Amino acid sequence: MMMKTLEMTEWMVETYRRLYGEQPKIRKISGGGSSRSYFRLSSDQRSVIAMLSDNVKENQTFVRLDKCFRQEGVNVPEIIEVAANERGYLLQDLGDVMLLDLLDSNYGLNLAKEALNNLITIQTIKKSKWEELVSFAPFSDRLVMWDLNYFKYCFLKPIGMDFDENALENDFDTLRGFLTREDMIKGFMFRDFQSRNIMVQDNKLWFIDFQGGREGPVIYDLVSFLWQAKAPFTKEDRQELSDYYIQHYCLRTGANSKTLYESLSPMVLFRTLQVLGAYGLRGLIERKTHFLESIPRAVNNLYDIFQNEPEANYPELIEISRKLHDLYSVSKETVENELIVSVYSFSYKKGYPEDKSGNGGGFMFDCRGIHNPGRYEEYKNLTGMDKEVIEFLEKDGNAPKFIKMALEIVAPSVDTYLRRGFESLQVGFGCTGGQHRSVFCAEEFSRQLKEKFPGVKIRVDHRERGVMKYL
């Protein structure tokens, strides 16, 4: 794998030099939850994006659909060159501004309507022009159950949720029946139509990440867009934009608006469960901070669904939504305004904790100067949460002094973040193995920080132990 990665990195650099005659500067950029790798290659002459991935089938789909959409007048990035082995390509650099960044501006709703108009254009491209280009089977019973079980196995079970599995499967069957009705209005289903996959450049919206497209219910993409966990839409915004989309879709196609409205609520529930499954995999299992931080918003969305539809025929899902709401203790005010301090323990051997909040990582403290309990046989199978290790570190004296000094450094920033309305701060404690010293320091620091700032929500994440909790 290392050789393949090196080979493709050399390909993108050599291709840039051949095309533009200059040696590029290279910067890796975030690919979100994807396994694809993205790089910005730039010089005085031109900036382009390189995408590298071993998933050749997915790469081929993107390239084919990109050509199709460009021919239909959709703003998608220009493909500059594709590698001979199809494991990478260069494409137009659309900058760093996402539609998500602009939705809470004064013209956010107008931009959202523009995005929905473009969505309708994409969804209504003649099937004959794209059906041979997609790689995925149409939306079906099987796909629905895959995603619902994704929620069960990657979210509910990892957090230790107690639920009636048979009753939950009955709810899944009920929901699947709604989603796969014969009268569902279908077209090209973008699959991941979210404001973070819409770039803004030259006062135009540009669309990316459509390689997962397939035939399916058009309402799915509307729901993906409006119920994206981090999108700042209010209930009123969602109603206005849903009405706008359905009205304009029906004007263009002659479709029955009643059918679209009837499919909206079941699809909102399905997409919310699907998203929680994805956040569980990427956050709870793969430990990616960006997805962990999105979970409370998605939980709030799930809770709101059943608050708005108390008579919905999903008794076990309703009970689960209540338990999740209590577990994450979220409300709309909390989600939007509360400062969350994420406190990590980690092993330096495995690198710093990933930060996707946009704040640049916050504070990192090196605990390796503290006397290590792991050197002694009686502590080797214990962690910094065990009584024996706690007593060892407290008696030694260096660890409590270290924590006190760390708190004195961090506290002024917490105070400032609260006054300025910031939402996220990260603090990390690292040691050799992420088992004893860093775990103890993260635990004790979090306890003292909570005492000093009782209104702050603290998420304690022992990365190498696979333990995460809120204070």
Coordinates of C-alpha atoms in Angstrom, one line a residue:
M1 CA 0.0 0.0 0.0
M2 CA 2.9 2.4 0.8
M3 CA 4.4 1.8 -2.7
K4 CA 1.0 2.4 -4.3
T5 CA 0.5 5.6 -2.4
L6 CA 4.0 6.8 -3.3
E7 CA 3.4 5.9 -7.0
M8 CA 0.2 7.9 -7.2
T9 CA 1.7 10.8 -5.4
E10 CA 4.5 10.9 -7.9
W11 CA 1.9 10.6 -10.7
M12 CA 0.0 13.7 -9.6
V13 CA 3.2 15.8 -9.2
E14 CA 4.6 14.6 -12.6
T15 CA 1.3 15.3 -14.3
Y16 CA 1.1 18.8 -12.9
R17 CA 4.7 19.5 -14.0
R18 CA 3.9 18.2 -17.5
L19 CA 0.8 20.3 -17.8
Y20 CA 1.9 23.5 -16.3
G21 CA 5.7 23.5 -16.4
E22 CA 6.2 24.2 -12.7
Q23 CA 6.9 22.2 -9.5
P24 CA 3.7 22.4 -7.4
K25 CA 3.3 23.1 -3.7
I26 CA 1.3 20.3 -2.2
R27 CA -1.1 20.5 0.7
K28 CA -3.4 17.6 1.8
I29 CA -7.0 18.7 2.4
S30 CA -9.8 17.1 4.3
G31 CA -11.9 14.4 2.7
G32 CA -14.5 14.4 5.4
G33 CA -15.6 10.9 6.2
S34 CA -14.4 9.5 2.9
S35 CA -11.5 7.1 2.4
R36 CA -10.4 9.1 -0.6
S37 CA -7.3 11.4 -0.3
Y38 CA -7.4 14.9 -1.6
F39 CA -4.5 17.3 -2.3
R40 CA -4.2 20.8 -3.5
L41 CA -1.4 21.3 -6.0
S42 CA -0.6 24.9 -6.7
S43 CA 2.0 27.3 -8.2
D44 CA 2.0 30.8 -9.5
Q45 CA 0.3 29.6 -12.6
R46 CA -2.6 27.4 -11.4
S47 CA -4.2 25.5 -8.5
V48 CA -5.8 22.1 -9.1
I49 CA -7.1 19.3 -6.9
A50 CA -5.8 15.8 -7.0
M51 CA -8.0 12.9 -5.8
L52 CA -6.4 9.5 -5.0
S53 CA -8.3 6.4 -4.2
D54 CA -7.9 2.6 -4.7
N55 CA -11.7 2.3 -5.4
V56 CA -11.4 2.3 -9.2
K57 CA -15.1 1.6 -9.7
E58 CA -16.1 4.6 -7.7
N59 CA -13.5 6.8 -9.6
Q60 CA -14.9 5.6 -12.9
T61 CA -18.4 6.5 -11.8
F62 CA -17.4 10.0 -10.8
V63 CA -15.6 10.7 -14.1
R64 CA -18.5 9.4 -16.2
L65 CA -21.2 11.2 -14.3
D66 CA -19.1 14.4 -14.3
K67 CA -19.0 14.4 -18.1
C68 CA -22.8 13.7 -18.3
F69 CA -23.7 16.5 -15.9
R70 CA -21.4 19.0 -17.7
Q71 CA -23.2 18.2 -20.9
E72 CA -26.5 18.9 -19.2
G73 CA -25.3 22.3 -18.0
V74 CA -24.8 21.4 -14.3
N75 CA -21.8 23.1 -12.5
V76 CA -19.5 20.2 -11.7
P77 CA -15.7 20.4 -11.6
E78 CA -13.8 19.9 -14.8
I79 CA -11.8 16.7 -15.0
I80 CA -8.3 17.7 -16.1
E81 CA -6.6 14.3 -16.4
V82 CA -7.2 10.7 -15.2
A83 CA -4.4 8.4 -14.3
A84 CA -3.9 5.4 -16.6
N85 CA -4.6 3.0 -13.7
E86 CA -7.7 5.1 -12.8
R87 CA -6.7 5.3 -9.2
G88 CA -6.5 9.1 -9.3
Y89 CA -7.4 12.2 -11.3
L90 CA -6.8 15.9 -11.4
L91 CA -9.8 18.2 -11.3
Q92 CA -10.7 21.9 -11.2
D93 CA -10.0 23.6 -7.9
L94 CA -13.3 25.1 -6.6
G95 CA -11.8 26.7 -3.5
D96 CA -12.6 26.1 0.1
V97 CA -16.0 27.9 0.5
M98 CA -18.9 25.5 1.1
L99 CA -22.5 26.4 0.9
L100 CA -22.7 25.2 4.5
D101 CA -20.5 28.2 5.4
L102 CA -23.0 30.6 4.0
L103 CA -26.4 29.2 5.0
D104 CA -26.6 31.3 8.2
S105 CA -25.9 34.5 6.2
N106 CA -28.7 37.0 5.2
Y107 CA -28.9 35.4 1.8
G108 CA -28.7 31.8 3.1
L109 CA -32.3 30.8 2.2
N110 CA -31.9 32.2 -1.3
L111 CA -28.7 30.1 -1.8
A112 CA -30.6 27.1 -0.5
K113 CA -33.4 27.6 -3.0
E114 CA -30.8 28.0 -5.8
A115 CA -29.3 24.7 -4.7
L116 CA -32.7 23.0 -4.8
N117 CA -33.4 24.3 -8.3
N118 CA -30.1 22.7 -9.4
L119 CA -31.0 19.5 -7.6
I120 CA -34.2 19.3 -9.6
T121 CA -32.2 19.8 -12.8
I122 CA -29.9 16.9 -11.8
Q123 CA -32.7 14.6 -10.7
T124 CA -34.7 15.1 -13.9
I125 CA -31.9 14.3 -16.4
K126 CA -33.3 11.6 -18.6
K127 CA -32.6 8.2 -17.2
S128 CA -31.3 6.9 -20.5
K129 CA -28.3 9.4 -20.1
W130 CA -27.1 8.1 -16.7
E131 CA -28.4 4.7 -16.0
E132 CA -25.5 2.9 -17.6
L133 CA -23.0 5.3 -15.8
V134 CA -23.9 4.6 -12.2
S135 CA -22.2 1.8 -10.2
F136 CA -24.9 1.2 -7.6
A137 CA -28.2 -0.8 -7.7
P138 CA -31.4 1.3 -7.4
F139 CA -32.8 2.2 -4.0
S140 CA -34.5 -1.0 -2.7
D141 CA -35.7 -3.0 0.3
R142 CA -32.1 -4.3 0.6
L143 CA -30.6 -0.9 0.7
V144 CA -33.1 0.3 3.3
M145 CA -32.4 -2.6 5.6
W146 CA -28.6 -2.2 5.2
D147 CA -28.9 1.4 6.4
L148 CA -31.3 0.6 9.2
N149 CA -29.1 -2.1 10.5
Y150 CA -26.2 0.3 10.2
F151 CA -28.0 2.4 12.8
K152 CA -28.5 -0.6 15.1
Y153 CA -25.1 -2.1 14.9
C154 CA -22.9 0.9 14.5
F155 CA -24.7 3.3 16.8
L156 CA -27.1 1.8 19.3
K157 CA -24.9 -1.2 20.2
P158 CA -21.6 0.7 20.5
I159 CA -23.1 3.2 23.0
G160 CA -24.6 0.3 25.0
M161 CA -28.2 1.3 24.4
D162 CA -30.8 -1.1 26.0
F163 CA -33.6 -1.8 23.5
D164 CA -36.1 -4.5 22.4
E165 CA -34.5 -5.8 19.3
N166 CA -37.6 -7.6 18.0
A167 CA -39.7 -4.5 18.5
L168 CA -37.1 -2.4 16.7
E169 CA -37.1 -4.8 13.7
N170 CA -40.9 -4.5 13.6
D171 CA -40.5 -0.7 13.4
F172 CA -37.9 -1.2 10.6
D173 CA -40.3 -3.3 8.7
T174 CA -43.0 -0.6 9.0
L175 CA -40.6 2.1 7.8
R176 CA -39.3 0.0 4.9
G177 CA -42.9 -0.5 3.7
F178 CA -43.4 3.2 3.4
L179 CA -40.0 3.8 1.7
T180 CA -40.4 1.2 -1.0
R181 CA -43.9 1.9 -2.1
E182 CA -44.5 1.6 -5.9
D183 CA -45.8 5.1 -6.1
M184 CA -42.6 6.8 -4.8
I185 CA -41.5 9.4 -7.3
K186 CA -38.1 8.4 -8.6
G187 CA -35.2 9.9 -10.6
F188 CA -31.5 10.3 -10.3
M189 CA -30.8 10.1 -6.5
F190 CA -27.6 12.1 -5.7
R191 CA -27.3 10.1 -2.4
D192 CA -25.2 12.6 -0.6
F193 CA -26.7 16.0 -1.5
Q194 CA -25.5 18.1 1.5
S195 CA -24.4 21.7 1.7
R196 CA -20.9 20.6 2.5
N197 CA -20.8 18.9 -0.9
I198 CA -21.7 22.1 -2.7
M199 CA -18.9 24.6 -3.3
V200 CA -19.4 28.3 -3.9
Q201 CA -17.0 30.0 -6.4
D202 CA -17.5 33.0 -8.7
N203 CA -21.0 33.5 -7.3
K204 CA -22.0 30.1 -8.6
L205 CA -22.8 26.8 -6.8
W206 CA -20.7 23.8 -7.8
F207 CA -21.6 20.2 -7.1
I208 CA -19.2 17.4 -5.9
D209 CA -19.3 13.9 -4.4
F210 CA -22.0 12.4 -6.6
Q211 CA -20.3 9.1 -7.3
G212 CA -22.8 7.3 -5.0
G213 CA -25.7 8.3 -7.3
R214 CA -28.3 5.8 -8.4
E215 CA -32.0 5.6 -9.2
G216 CA -34.2 6.3 -6.2
P217 CA -36.8 8.5 -4.5
V218 CA -36.1 12.1 -5.3
I219 CA -37.4 13.2 -1.9
Y220 CA -34.3 11.5 -0.4
D221 CA -32.0 14.2 -1.6
L222 CA -34.3 17.0 -0.3
V223 CA -34.2 15.4 3.1
S224 CA -30.4 14.9 3.0
F225 CA -30.0 18.6 2.3
L226 CA -32.5 20.1 4.8
W227 CA -31.9 17.7 7.7
Q228 CA -28.1 17.7 7.5
A229 CA -27.1 17.8 11.2
K230 CA -24.9 20.8 11.0
A231 CA -27.1 22.9 8.6
P232 CA -28.6 25.8 10.5
F233 CA -32.1 25.4 9.2
T234 CA -35.0 26.1 11.6
K235 CA -38.3 24.2 11.5
E236 CA -39.8 27.1 9.6
D237 CA -36.9 27.1 7.1
R238 CA -37.3 23.4 6.4
Q239 CA -41.1 23.9 5.8
E240 CA -40.5 26.8 3.5
L241 CA -37.8 25.0 1.5
S242 CA -39.7 21.8 1.3
D243 CA -42.7 23.6 -0.1
Y244 CA -40.4 25.4 -2.5
Y245 CA -38.8 22.2 -3.7
I246 CA -42.1 20.3 -4.1
Q247 CA -43.8 23.1 -5.9
H248 CA -41.0 23.6 -8.4
Y249 CA -40.4 19.9 -8.9
C250 CA -44.1 19.4 -9.7
L251 CA -44.1 22.4 -12.0
R252 CA -41.2 21.0 -14.0
T253 CA -42.4 17.4 -14.1
G254 CA -46.1 17.3 -13.6
A255 CA -45.6 15.0 -10.6
N256 CA -48.3 14.7 -7.8
S257 CA -47.4 17.0 -4.9
K258 CA -49.4 14.9 -2.5
T259 CA -47.2 11.8 -3.2
L260 CA -44.1 13.9 -2.4
Y261 CA -45.5 15.3 0.8
E262 CA -46.6 11.8 2.0
S263 CA -43.1 10.5 1.4
L264 CA -41.4 13.3 3.3
S265 CA -41.8 12.2 7.0
P266 CA -40.8 8.6 6.5
M267 CA -37.8 9.7 4.6
V268 CA -36.8 12.2 7.3
L269 CA -36.9 9.4 9.8
F270 CA -34.9 7.0 7.6
R271 CA -32.2 9.6 6.7
T272 CA -31.8 10.5 10.4
L273 CA -31.3 6.9 11.4
Q274 CA -28.9 6.4 8.5
V275 CA -26.9 9.5 9.5
L276 CA -26.7 8.3 13.2
G277 CA -25.3 5.0 11.9
A278 CA -22.7 6.8 9.9
Y279 CA -21.7 9.0 12.8
G280 CA -21.5 5.9 15.0
L281 CA -19.1 4.2 12.6
R282 CA -16.9 7.2 11.9
G283 CA -17.1 8.7 15.4
L284 CA -17.7 6.0 18.0
I285 CA -15.8 3.2 16.2
E286 CA -13.2 5.1 14.1
R287 CA -12.9 7.9 16.7
K288 CA -13.1 10.8 14.3
T289 CA -13.9 14.0 16.3
H290 CA -15.9 15.7 13.6
F291 CA -18.5 12.9 13.6
L292 CA -18.6 12.6 17.4
E293 CA -19.4 16.3 17.6
S294 CA -22.3 15.9 15.2
I295 CA -24.1 13.2 17.1
P296 CA -25.9 15.5 19.6
R297 CA -27.5 17.4 16.7
A298 CA -28.6 14.3 14.9
V299 CA -30.0 12.9 18.2
N300 CA -31.9 16.2 18.6
N301 CA -33.3 15.8 15.0
L302 CA -34.5 12.3 15.8
Y303 CA -36.2 13.4 19.0
D304 CA -37.9 16.3 17.2
I305 CA -39.3 13.9 14.6
F306 CA -41.4 12.2 17.2
Q307 CA -42.2 15.4 19.1
N308 CA -43.8 16.6 15.8
E309 CA -45.5 13.3 15.1
P310 CA -46.4 11.8 18.5
E311 CA -48.8 9.3 16.9
A312 CA -46.2 7.8 14.6
N313 CA -46.4 4.0 14.3
Y314 CA -42.8 3.3 15.6
P315 CA -43.2 2.5 19.3
E316 CA -39.6 1.2 19.9
L317 CA -38.0 4.0 17.9
I318 CA -40.0 6.5 19.9
E319 CA -38.7 5.0 23.1
I320 CA -35.1 4.9 21.8
S321 CA -35.3 8.6 20.8
R322 CA -36.3 9.5 24.3
K323 CA -33.5 7.5 25.8
L324 CA -31.0 9.1 23.4
H325 CA -32.3 12.6 24.1
D326 CA -31.8 12.0 27.9
L327 CA -28.3 10.5 27.3
Y328 CA -27.0 13.3 25.2
S329 CA -28.9 16.0 27.2
V330 CA -29.4 18.2 24.1
S331 CA -31.9 20.9 23.3
K332 CA -31.9 23.3 20.4
E333 CA -30.5 26.0 22.7
T334 CA -27.8 23.6 24.0
V335 CA -26.8 22.5 20.5
E336 CA -26.5 26.0 19.2
N337 CA -24.9 27.9 22.1
E338 CA -23.2 25.6 24.6
L339 CA -19.4 25.4 24.8
I340 CA -18.2 21.8 24.5
V341 CA -14.7 21.1 25.8
S342 CA -13.4 17.8 24.4
V343 CA -10.7 16.3 26.7
Y344 CA -8.7 13.4 25.3
S345 CA -6.2 10.9 26.5
F346 CA -4.1 9.4 23.8
S347 CA -0.8 7.6 22.9
Y348 CA 1.9 9.7 21.2
K349 CA 2.8 6.5 19.3
K350 CA -0.6 6.8 17.5
G351 CA -0.4 10.6 16.9
Y352 CA -2.4 13.5 18.1
P353 CA -6.2 13.3 18.4
E354 CA -7.9 14.4 15.1
D355 CA -9.5 17.8 15.2
K356 CA -12.4 18.6 12.7
S357 CA -13.9 21.5 14.6
G358 CA -12.0 24.1 12.7
N359 CA -10.4 25.5 15.8
G360 CA -6.9 24.1 15.1
G361 CA -6.7 21.6 18.0
G362 CA -6.5 23.6 21.2
F363 CA -4.1 22.5 24.0
M364 CA -1.9 19.3 24.1
F365 CA -0.1 18.3 27.3
D366 CA 2.7 15.8 27.4
C367 CA 2.4 13.5 30.5
R368 CA 5.5 11.4 29.8
G369 CA 7.5 13.3 32.4
I370 CA 5.2 11.9 35.1
H371 CA 6.3 8.7 37.0
N372 CA 4.9 5.8 34.9
P373 CA 2.8 3.1 36.7
G374 CA 3.1 1.0 33.6
R375 CA 6.6 0.1 34.6
Y376 CA 5.4 -2.0 37.4
E377 CA 3.9 -5.4 36.9
E378 CA 0.9 -4.9 39.2
Y379 CA -0.3 -1.9 37.2
K380 CA 0.3 -3.2 33.7
N381 CA -3.2 -4.5 33.1
L382 CA -4.9 -1.5 34.7
T383 CA -5.7 2.0 33.5
G384 CA -5.7 5.6 34.9
M385 CA -9.4 5.0 35.8
D386 CA -8.6 2.2 38.2
K387 CA -8.3 2.9 42.0
E388 CA -4.8 1.4 42.3
V389 CA -3.4 3.6 39.5
I390 CA -5.1 6.7 40.8
E391 CA -3.7 6.2 44.3
F392 CA -0.2 5.6 42.8
L393 CA -0.3 8.8 40.8
E394 CA -1.8 10.9 43.6
K395 CA 0.8 9.7 46.1
D396 CA 3.6 10.4 43.7
G397 CA 2.6 14.1 43.6
N398 CA 3.8 15.1 40.2
A399 CA 0.6 14.3 38.4
P400 CA -1.7 16.5 40.6
K401 CA 0.7 19.4 40.2
F402 CA 0.8 18.8 36.4
I403 CA -3.0 18.9 36.2
K404 CA -3.2 22.1 38.4
M405 CA -0.8 23.8 36.0
A406 CA -2.7 22.6 32.9
L407 CA -5.9 24.0 34.4
E408 CA -4.3 27.3 35.0
I409 CA -3.3 27.5 31.4
V410 CA -6.6 26.4 29.9
A411 CA -9.1 28.2 32.2
P412 CA -8.6 31.7 30.8
S413 CA -9.4 30.4 27.3
V414 CA -12.5 28.6 28.5
D415 CA -13.6 31.9 30.1
T416 CA -13.0 33.8 26.9
Y417 CA -14.7 31.1 24.7
L418 CA -17.8 31.4 26.9
R419 CA -17.9 35.2 26.7
R420 CA -17.5 35.1 22.9
G421 CA -20.0 32.3 22.3
F422 CA -17.6 29.8 20.9
E423 CA -18.8 26.2 20.7
S424 CA -15.7 23.9 20.8
L425 CA -12.4 23.6 22.5
Q426 CA -10.0 20.6 22.5
V427 CA -7.6 19.6 25.3
G428 CA -5.4 16.5 25.0
F429 CA -3.2 14.6 27.5
G430 CA -0.7 12.2 25.9
C431 CA 1.6 9.6 27.2
T432 CA 3.4 6.6 25.8
G433 CA 0.6 4.1 25.6
G434 CA -2.5 6.2 26.4
Q435 CA -3.3 3.9 29.3
H436 CA -2.2 5.2 32.7
R437 CA -0.8 8.7 33.0
S438 CA -2.8 10.4 30.2
V439 CA -6.1 8.7 31.3
F440 CA -5.7 9.8 34.9
C441 CA -4.8 13.4 33.9
A442 CA -7.7 13.6 31.5
E443 CA -10.2 12.3 34.1
E444 CA -8.9 14.6 36.9
F445 CA -8.6 17.6 34.7
S446 CA -12.1 17.2 33.4
R447 CA -13.5 16.8 37.0
Q448 CA -11.7 20.0 38.1
L449 CA -12.7 21.9 35.0
K450 CA -16.4 21.0 35.5
E451 CA -16.1 22.3 39.1
K452 CA -14.7 25.6 37.9
F453 CA -17.1 26.0 35.0
P454 CA -20.3 24.0 35.8
G455 CA -22.1 25.4 32.8
V456 CA -19.6 23.9 30.3
K457 CA -20.3 20.6 28.7
I458 CA -17.2 18.3 28.8
R459 CA -16.7 15.3 26.6
V460 CA -14.1 12.9 27.9
D461 CA -12.6 10.7 25.2
H462 CA -10.0 8.0 26.2
R463 CA -9.1 7.3 22.6
E464 CA -6.9 4.3 23.1
R465 CA -9.3 2.8 25.6
G466 CA -12.4 3.2 23.4
V467 CA -14.3 5.1 26.2
M468 CA -16.2 8.3 25.7
K469 CA -18.5 10.0 28.2
Y470 CA -20.0 13.4 29.0
L471 CA -19.8 15.4 32.2

